[in-house]
mmCIF file of C-alpha atoms and ligand atoms in Angstrom:
data_model
loop_
_atom_site.group_PDB
_atom_site.id
_atom_site.type_symbol
_atom_site.label_atom_id
_atom_site.label_comp_id
_atom_site.label_asym_id
_atom_site.label_seq_id
_atom_site.Cartn_x
_atom_site.Cartn_y
_atom_site.Cartn_z
ATOM 1 C CA MET A 1 81.020 81.857 98.030
ATOM 2 C CA ILE A 2 81.960 78.925 100.269
ATOM 3 C CA LYS A 3 81.382 79.621 103.976
ATOM 4 C CA GLY A 4 81.215 76.104 105.429
ATOM 5 C CA CYS A 5 82.714 72.630 105.062
ATOM 6 C CA ILE A 6 80.677 69.572 106.068
ATOM 7 C CA PHE A 7 82.658 66.429 106.746
ATOM 8 C CA ASP A 8 81.440 62.864 106.821
ATOM 9 C CA LEU A 9 83.198 60.982 109.643
ATOM 10 C CA ASP A 10 83.835 57.301 108.850
ATOM 11 C CA GLY A 11 86.405 57.014 106.062
ATOM 12 C CA VAL A 12 86.868 60.783 105.731
ATOM 13 C CA ILE A 13 88.176 61.985 109.091
ATOM 14 C CA VAL A 14 89.076 58.659 110.634
ATOM 15 C CA ASP A 15 89.852 55.171 109.414
ATOM 16 C CA THR A 16 86.768 53.561 110.982
ATOM 17 C CA ALA A 17 85.376 52.305 107.647
ATOM 18 C CA GLN A 18 87.613 49.218 107.949
ATOM 19 C CA HIS A 19 86.227 48.473 111.447
ATOM 20 C CA HIS A 20 82.636 48.709 110.172
ATOM 21 C CA PHE A 21 83.571 46.338 107.318
ATOM 22 C CA GLN A 22 85.238 43.803 109.622
ATOM 23 C CA ALA A 23 82.289 43.766 112.016
ATOM 24 C CA TRP A 24 79.725 43.419 109.208
ATOM 25 C CA ARG A 25 81.731 40.619 107.580
ATOM 26 C CA ARG A 26 81.988 38.769 110.879
ATOM 27 C CA LEU A 27 78.225 39.026 111.325
ATOM 28 C CA ALA A 28 77.540 38.028 107.700
ATOM 29 C CA ARG A 29 79.713 34.915 108.107
ATOM 30 C CA GLU A 30 78.048 33.974 111.388
ATOM 31 C CA LEU A 31 74.706 34.241 109.639
ATOM 32 C CA GLY A 32 75.924 31.829 106.941
ATOM 33 C CA THR A 33 76.681 34.309 104.167
ATOM 34 C CA ASP A 34 79.599 36.676 103.413
ATOM 35 C CA LEU A 35 80.358 40.276 102.489
ATOM 36 C CA THR A 36 82.688 41.270 99.659
ATOM 37 C CA GLU A 37 84.587 44.560 99.453
ATOM 38 C CA THR A 38 82.452 45.562 96.460
ATOM 39 C CA GLN A 39 79.267 44.945 98.420
ATOM 40 C CA ASN A 40 80.781 46.864 101.337
ATOM 41 C CA GLU A 41 81.139 49.980 99.149
ATOM 42 C CA ARG A 42 77.344 50.010 98.956
ATOM 43 C CA LEU A 43 77.088 49.948 102.761
ATOM 44 C CA LYS A 44 79.204 53.055 103.278
ATOM 45 C CA GLY A 45 77.107 55.939 104.576
ATOM 46 C CA VAL A 46 74.117 53.622 105.108
ATOM 47 C CA SER A 47 72.455 53.346 108.547
ATOM 48 C CA ARG A 48 72.993 50.333 110.776
ATOM 49 C CA ILE A 49 69.585 48.714 110.215
ATOM 50 C CA GLU A 50 69.571 49.333 106.464
ATOM 51 C CA SER A 51 73.086 47.871 106.197
ATOM 52 C CA LEU A 52 71.973 44.609 107.796
ATOM 53 C CA GLU A 53 68.846 44.504 105.635
ATOM 54 C CA LEU A 54 71.058 44.732 102.535
ATOM 55 C CA ILE A 55 73.429 42.003 103.776
ATOM 56 C CA LEU A 56 70.446 39.725 104.460
ATOM 57 C CA GLN A 57 68.960 40.489 101.051
ATOM 58 C CA TRP A 58 72.266 39.707 99.277
ATOM 59 C CA GLY A 59 72.574 36.463 101.250
ATOM 60 C CA GLY A 60 68.932 35.457 100.735
ATOM 61 C CA ILE A 61 68.400 35.303 104.508
ATOM 62 C CA GLU A 62 65.161 36.177 106.277
ATOM 63 C CA LEU A 63 65.076 37.357 109.887
ATOM 64 C CA SER A 64 62.269 38.794 112.004
ATOM 65 C CA GLU A 65 62.339 42.445 112.985
ATOM 66 C CA ALA A 66 63.354 41.471 116.542
ATOM 67 C CA GLU A 67 66.211 39.281 115.258
ATOM 68 C CA ILE A 68 67.442 42.082 112.993
ATOM 69 C CA LYS A 69 67.523 44.461 115.961
ATOM 70 C CA GLN A 70 69.366 41.854 118.030
ATOM 71 C CA GLN A 71 71.987 41.238 115.325
ATOM 72 C CA THR A 72 72.670 44.956 114.834
ATOM 73 C CA ILE A 73 73.300 45.215 118.587
ATOM 74 C CA ARG A 74 75.908 42.424 118.324
ATOM 75 C CA LYS A 75 77.596 44.083 115.337
ATOM 76 C CA ASN A 76 77.713 47.388 117.194
ATOM 77 C CA GLU A 77 79.275 45.767 120.279
ATOM 78 C CA TRP A 78 82.094 44.343 118.124
ATOM 79 C CA TYR A 79 82.521 47.674 116.354
ATOM 80 C CA VAL A 80 82.653 49.672 119.603
ATOM 81 C CA ASP A 81 85.135 47.151 121.041
ATOM 82 C CA GLN A 82 87.417 47.910 118.097
ATOM 83 C CA ILE A 83 87.137 51.680 118.118
ATOM 84 C CA LYS A 84 87.397 52.281 121.836
ATOM 85 C CA HIS A 85 91.110 51.471 121.593
ATOM 86 C CA MET A 86 91.684 54.065 118.876
ATOM 87 C CA ASP A 87 93.845 57.080 119.411
ATOM 88 C CA LYS A 88 94.696 60.242 117.485
ATOM 89 C CA HIS A 89 96.932 58.258 115.127
ATOM 90 C CA GLU A 90 93.840 56.910 113.404
ATOM 91 C CA ILE A 91 92.828 60.366 112.231
ATOM 92 C CA LEU A 92 93.520 60.172 108.506
ATOM 93 C CA ASP A 93 96.690 61.898 107.306
ATOM 94 C CA GLY A 94 96.282 65.531 106.329
ATOM 95 C CA VAL A 95 92.801 65.936 107.874
ATOM 96 C CA LEU A 96 93.740 68.122 110.855
ATOM 97 C CA PRO A 97 95.965 70.515 108.856
ATOM 98 C CA PHE A 98 93.162 70.709 106.283
ATOM 99 C CA MET A 99 90.612 71.617 108.974
ATOM 100 C CA GLU A 100 93.011 74.236 110.312
ATOM 101 C CA SER A 101 93.162 75.761 106.819
ATOM 102 C CA VAL A 102 89.349 75.839 106.699
ATOM 103 C CA LYS A 103 89.252 77.717 110.011
ATOM 104 C CA ALA A 104 92.049 80.049 108.910
ATOM 105 C CA ALA A 105 89.993 80.917 105.806
ATOM 106 C CA GLY A 106 87.127 81.968 108.112
ATOM 107 C CA CYS A 107 84.903 79.001 107.136
ATOM 108 C CA MET A 108 82.826 76.973 109.579
ATOM 109 C CA ILE A 109 83.095 73.193 109.986
ATOM 110 C CA ALA A 110 80.229 70.748 110.536
ATOM 111 C CA LEU A 111 79.887 66.995 110.839
ATOM 112 C CA GLY A 112 77.362 65.143 108.675
ATOM 113 C CA SER A 113 77.519 61.460 109.644
ATOM 114 C CA ALA A 114 75.060 58.557 109.563
ATOM 115 C CA SER A 115 76.748 57.018 112.592
ATOM 116 C CA LYS A 116 75.127 56.902 116.023
ATOM 117 C CA ASN A 117 78.652 56.419 117.413
ATOM 118 C CA ALA A 118 79.928 59.690 115.916
ATOM 119 C CA GLY A 119 79.973 61.654 119.193
ATOM 120 C CA MET A 120 81.943 58.912 120.906
ATOM 121 C CA VAL A 121 84.494 58.834 118.059
ATOM 122 C CA LEU A 122 84.938 62.630 118.184
ATOM 123 C CA ASP A 123 85.527 62.420 121.946
ATOM 124 C CA ILE A 124 87.991 59.511 121.685
ATOM 125 C CA LEU A 125 89.954 61.503 119.097
ATOM 126 C CA ASP A 126 89.456 64.770 121.025
ATOM 127 C CA ILE A 127 88.396 66.719 117.916
ATOM 128 C CA ARG A 128 84.920 67.962 118.936
ATOM 129 C CA LYS A 129 86.354 71.477 119.248
ATOM 130 C CA TYR A 130 86.671 71.856 115.467
ATOM 131 C CA PHE A 131 82.910 71.656 114.819
ATOM 132 C CA THR A 132 80.331 74.442 114.841
ATOM 133 C CA SER A 133 77.615 71.848 114.253
ATOM 134 C CA ILE A 134 77.476 68.071 114.743
ATOM 135 C CA ILE A 135 74.721 66.128 112.973
ATOM 136 C CA ASP A 136 74.812 62.346 113.369
ATOM 137 C CA GLY A 137 72.576 59.287 113.084
ATOM 138 C CA ASN A 138 70.865 60.130 116.372
ATOM 139 C CA LYS A 139 69.471 63.368 114.929
ATOM 140 C CA THR A 140 68.418 62.327 111.425
ATOM 141 C CA THR A 141 65.306 60.455 110.354
ATOM 142 C CA ARG A 142 66.340 59.759 106.757
ATOM 143 C CA SER A 143 69.506 58.022 105.507
ATOM 144 C CA LYS A 144 71.922 59.110 102.778
ATOM 145 C CA PRO A 145 71.295 59.396 99.772
ATOM 146 C CA ASP A 146 68.656 61.666 101.306
ATOM 147 C CA PRO A 147 70.369 65.055 101.857
ATOM 148 C CA GLN A 148 68.749 65.585 105.301
ATOM 149 C CA VAL A 149 71.981 65.165 107.312
ATOM 150 C CA PHE A 150 73.798 67.823 105.257
ATOM 151 C CA GLU A 151 70.773 70.137 105.162
ATOM 152 C CA MET A 152 70.572 70.039 108.972
ATOM 153 C CA ALA A 153 74.311 70.748 109.243
ATOM 154 C CA ALA A 154 74.073 73.718 106.861
ATOM 155 C CA ALA A 155 70.999 75.049 108.677
ATOM 156 C CA GLU A 156 72.767 74.850 112.069
ATOM 157 C CA MET A 157 75.637 76.879 110.613
ATOM 158 C CA GLY A 158 73.106 79.365 109.195
ATOM 159 C CA LEU A 159 74.261 78.616 105.631
ATOM 160 C CA LYS A 160 72.635 77.648 102.344
ATOM 161 C CA PRO A 161 73.691 74.398 100.597
ATOM 162 C CA GLU A 162 75.436 76.302 97.804
ATOM 163 C CA GLU A 163 77.643 77.954 100.439
ATOM 164 C CA CYS A 164 78.949 74.584 101.671
ATOM 165 C CA ILE A 165 81.286 71.848 100.450
ATOM 166 C CA VAL A 166 80.556 68.274 101.525
ATOM 167 C CA PHE A 167 83.487 65.849 101.914
ATOM 168 C CA GLU A 168 82.425 62.206 101.526
ATOM 169 C CA ASP A 169 83.928 58.760 100.906
ATOM 170 C CA ALA A 170 80.602 57.032 100.142
ATOM 171 C CA GLU A 171 78.726 56.857 96.839
ATOM 172 C CA LYS A 172 75.494 57.416 98.787
ATOM 173 C CA GLY A 173 76.979 60.441 100.534
ATOM 174 C CA ILE A 174 78.041 62.056 97.262
ATOM 175 C CA GLU A 175 74.568 61.383 95.867
ATOM 176 C CA ALA A 176 73.028 63.033 98.952
ATOM 177 C CA ALA A 177 75.260 66.101 98.648
ATOM 178 C CA ILE A 178 74.484 66.595 94.956
ATOM 179 C CA LYS A 179 70.743 66.109 95.535
ATOM 180 C CA GLY A 180 70.852 68.753 98.271
ATOM 181 C CA GLY A 181 72.602 71.324 96.078
ATOM 182 C CA PHE A 182 75.993 71.148 97.843
ATOM 183 C CA LYS A 183 79.428 71.037 96.224
ATOM 184 C CA ALA A 184 80.609 67.443 96.629
ATOM 185 C CA VAL A 185 84.234 66.426 97.079
ATOM 186 C CA GLY A 186 84.881 62.678 97.064
ATOM 187 C CA ILE A 187 87.637 61.153 99.187
ATOM 188 C CA GLY A 188 88.735 57.974 97.443
ATOM 189 C CA LYS A 189 88.631 56.718 93.867
ATOM 190 C CA LYS A 190 87.199 58.511 90.818
ATOM 191 C CA GLU A 191 85.865 55.191 89.434
ATOM 192 C CA VAL A 192 83.713 54.744 92.553
ATOM 193 C CA LEU A 193 82.707 58.352 93.288
ATOM 194 C CA THR A 194 81.646 59.154 89.747
ATOM 195 C CA GLU A 195 79.069 61.840 90.639
ATOM 196 C CA ALA A 196 81.429 64.003 92.726
ATOM 197 C CA ASP A 197 82.439 67.506 91.561
ATOM 198 C CA LEU A 198 86.032 66.622 92.496
ATOM 199 C CA VAL A 199 87.711 63.462 93.811
ATOM 200 C CA ILE A 200 90.942 63.462 95.837
ATOM 201 C CA PRO A 201 92.620 60.351 97.278
ATOM 202 C CA ASN A 202 93.117 61.981 100.705
ATOM 203 C CA PHE A 203 93.813 65.352 102.372
ATOM 204 C CA ILE A 204 97.600 65.072 102.379
ATOM 205 C CA GLY A 205 99.180 68.364 101.286
ATOM 206 C CA ARG A 206 95.770 69.961 100.693
ATOM 207 C CA ASP A 207 94.306 73.195 102.002
ATOM 208 C CA LEU A 208 90.926 74.816 101.372
ATOM 209 C CA ASN A 209 92.327 77.139 98.698
ATOM 210 C CA SER A 210 93.635 74.245 96.609
ATOM 211 C CA ILE A 211 90.227 72.527 96.779
ATOM 212 C CA LEU A 212 88.446 75.750 95.761
ATOM 213 C CA ALA A 213 90.857 76.203 92.853
ATOM 214 C CA ASP A 214 90.285 72.604 91.652
ATOM 215 C CA LEU A 215 86.500 72.959 91.993
ATOM 216 C CA ASN A 216 86.583 76.064 89.816
ATOM 217 C CA ASN A 217 88.630 74.416 87.053
HETATM 218 C C1 BG6 B 301 78.328 55.476 108.404
HETATM 219 C C2 BG6 B 301 79.208 54.346 107.945
HETATM 220 O O1 BG6 B 301 79.119 56.602 108.641
HETATM 221 O O2 BG6 B 301 77.625 55.135 109.600
HETATM 222 C C3 BG6 B 301 78.415 53.050 107.854
HETATM 223 O O3 BG6 B 301 79.753 54.658 106.678
HETATM 224 C C4 BG6 B 301 77.702 52.769 109.176
HETATM 225 O O4 BG6 B 301 79.306 51.992 107.540
HETATM 226 C C5 BG6 B 301 76.813 53.970 109.515
HETATM 227 O O5 BG6 B 301 76.909 51.598 109.086
HETATM 228 C C6 BG6 B 301 76.049 53.784 110.832
HETATM 229 O O6 BG6 B 301 76.979 53.723 111.869
HETATM 230 P P1 BG6 B 301 76.673 53.272 113.354
HETATM 231 O O7 BG6 B 301 77.929 53.643 114.086
HETATM 232 O O8 BG6 B 301 75.484 54.078 113.810
HETATM 233 O O9 BG6 B 301 76.380 51.819 113.331
HETATM 234 MG MG1 MG B 302 81.941 57.613 105.253
#
């Protein structure tokens, strides 16, 4: 029986994935390389440092540890500059009614995000109140596809993985959920999120019951 829903943040609740992409591409170009949309798919759900390491690897660029740290600080400043002007309109369509349906069904809600900016985003959007548990990149020590972030969220809710559904837009996030024994619902395209138990394009017109029915089919 499902007793909890764990949501990724970027690209699931709010349209921040595009801001991460723009900031990474700006940095990649300044470093003399580039970042394609296909490559960007592989950065979704990945921590800040690991994302830059991948971009450098793809571009054949070598930087010292100190330079890597410095460049991630620049990327984060650009990213934060973008998101601090956000308002509630950037919450993805259908998400809030969906969360209301989760609450109405007596299920708990948790956040399972790799982002160290997650708390700030929740406050800007004024949606902290929905969450029983908030696990973000400041609390975890291992990145998706490791299931740690979802395991911590389930544990804080007092639930087992099989009692929770994870909602994710990243390949790595779906992989993490499956590895951890969670039900995994992909938000996006079936061709990209091939391992998910169910893929939906977005939450528009959805409630928890319709997701449970589709998962059981
Ligand atoms: C994930 C995003 O949620 O958080 C990644 O999908 C991002 O694109 C990662 O790199 C880390 O985010 P932040 O805000 O800590 O740099
Ligand atoms: Mg995401």
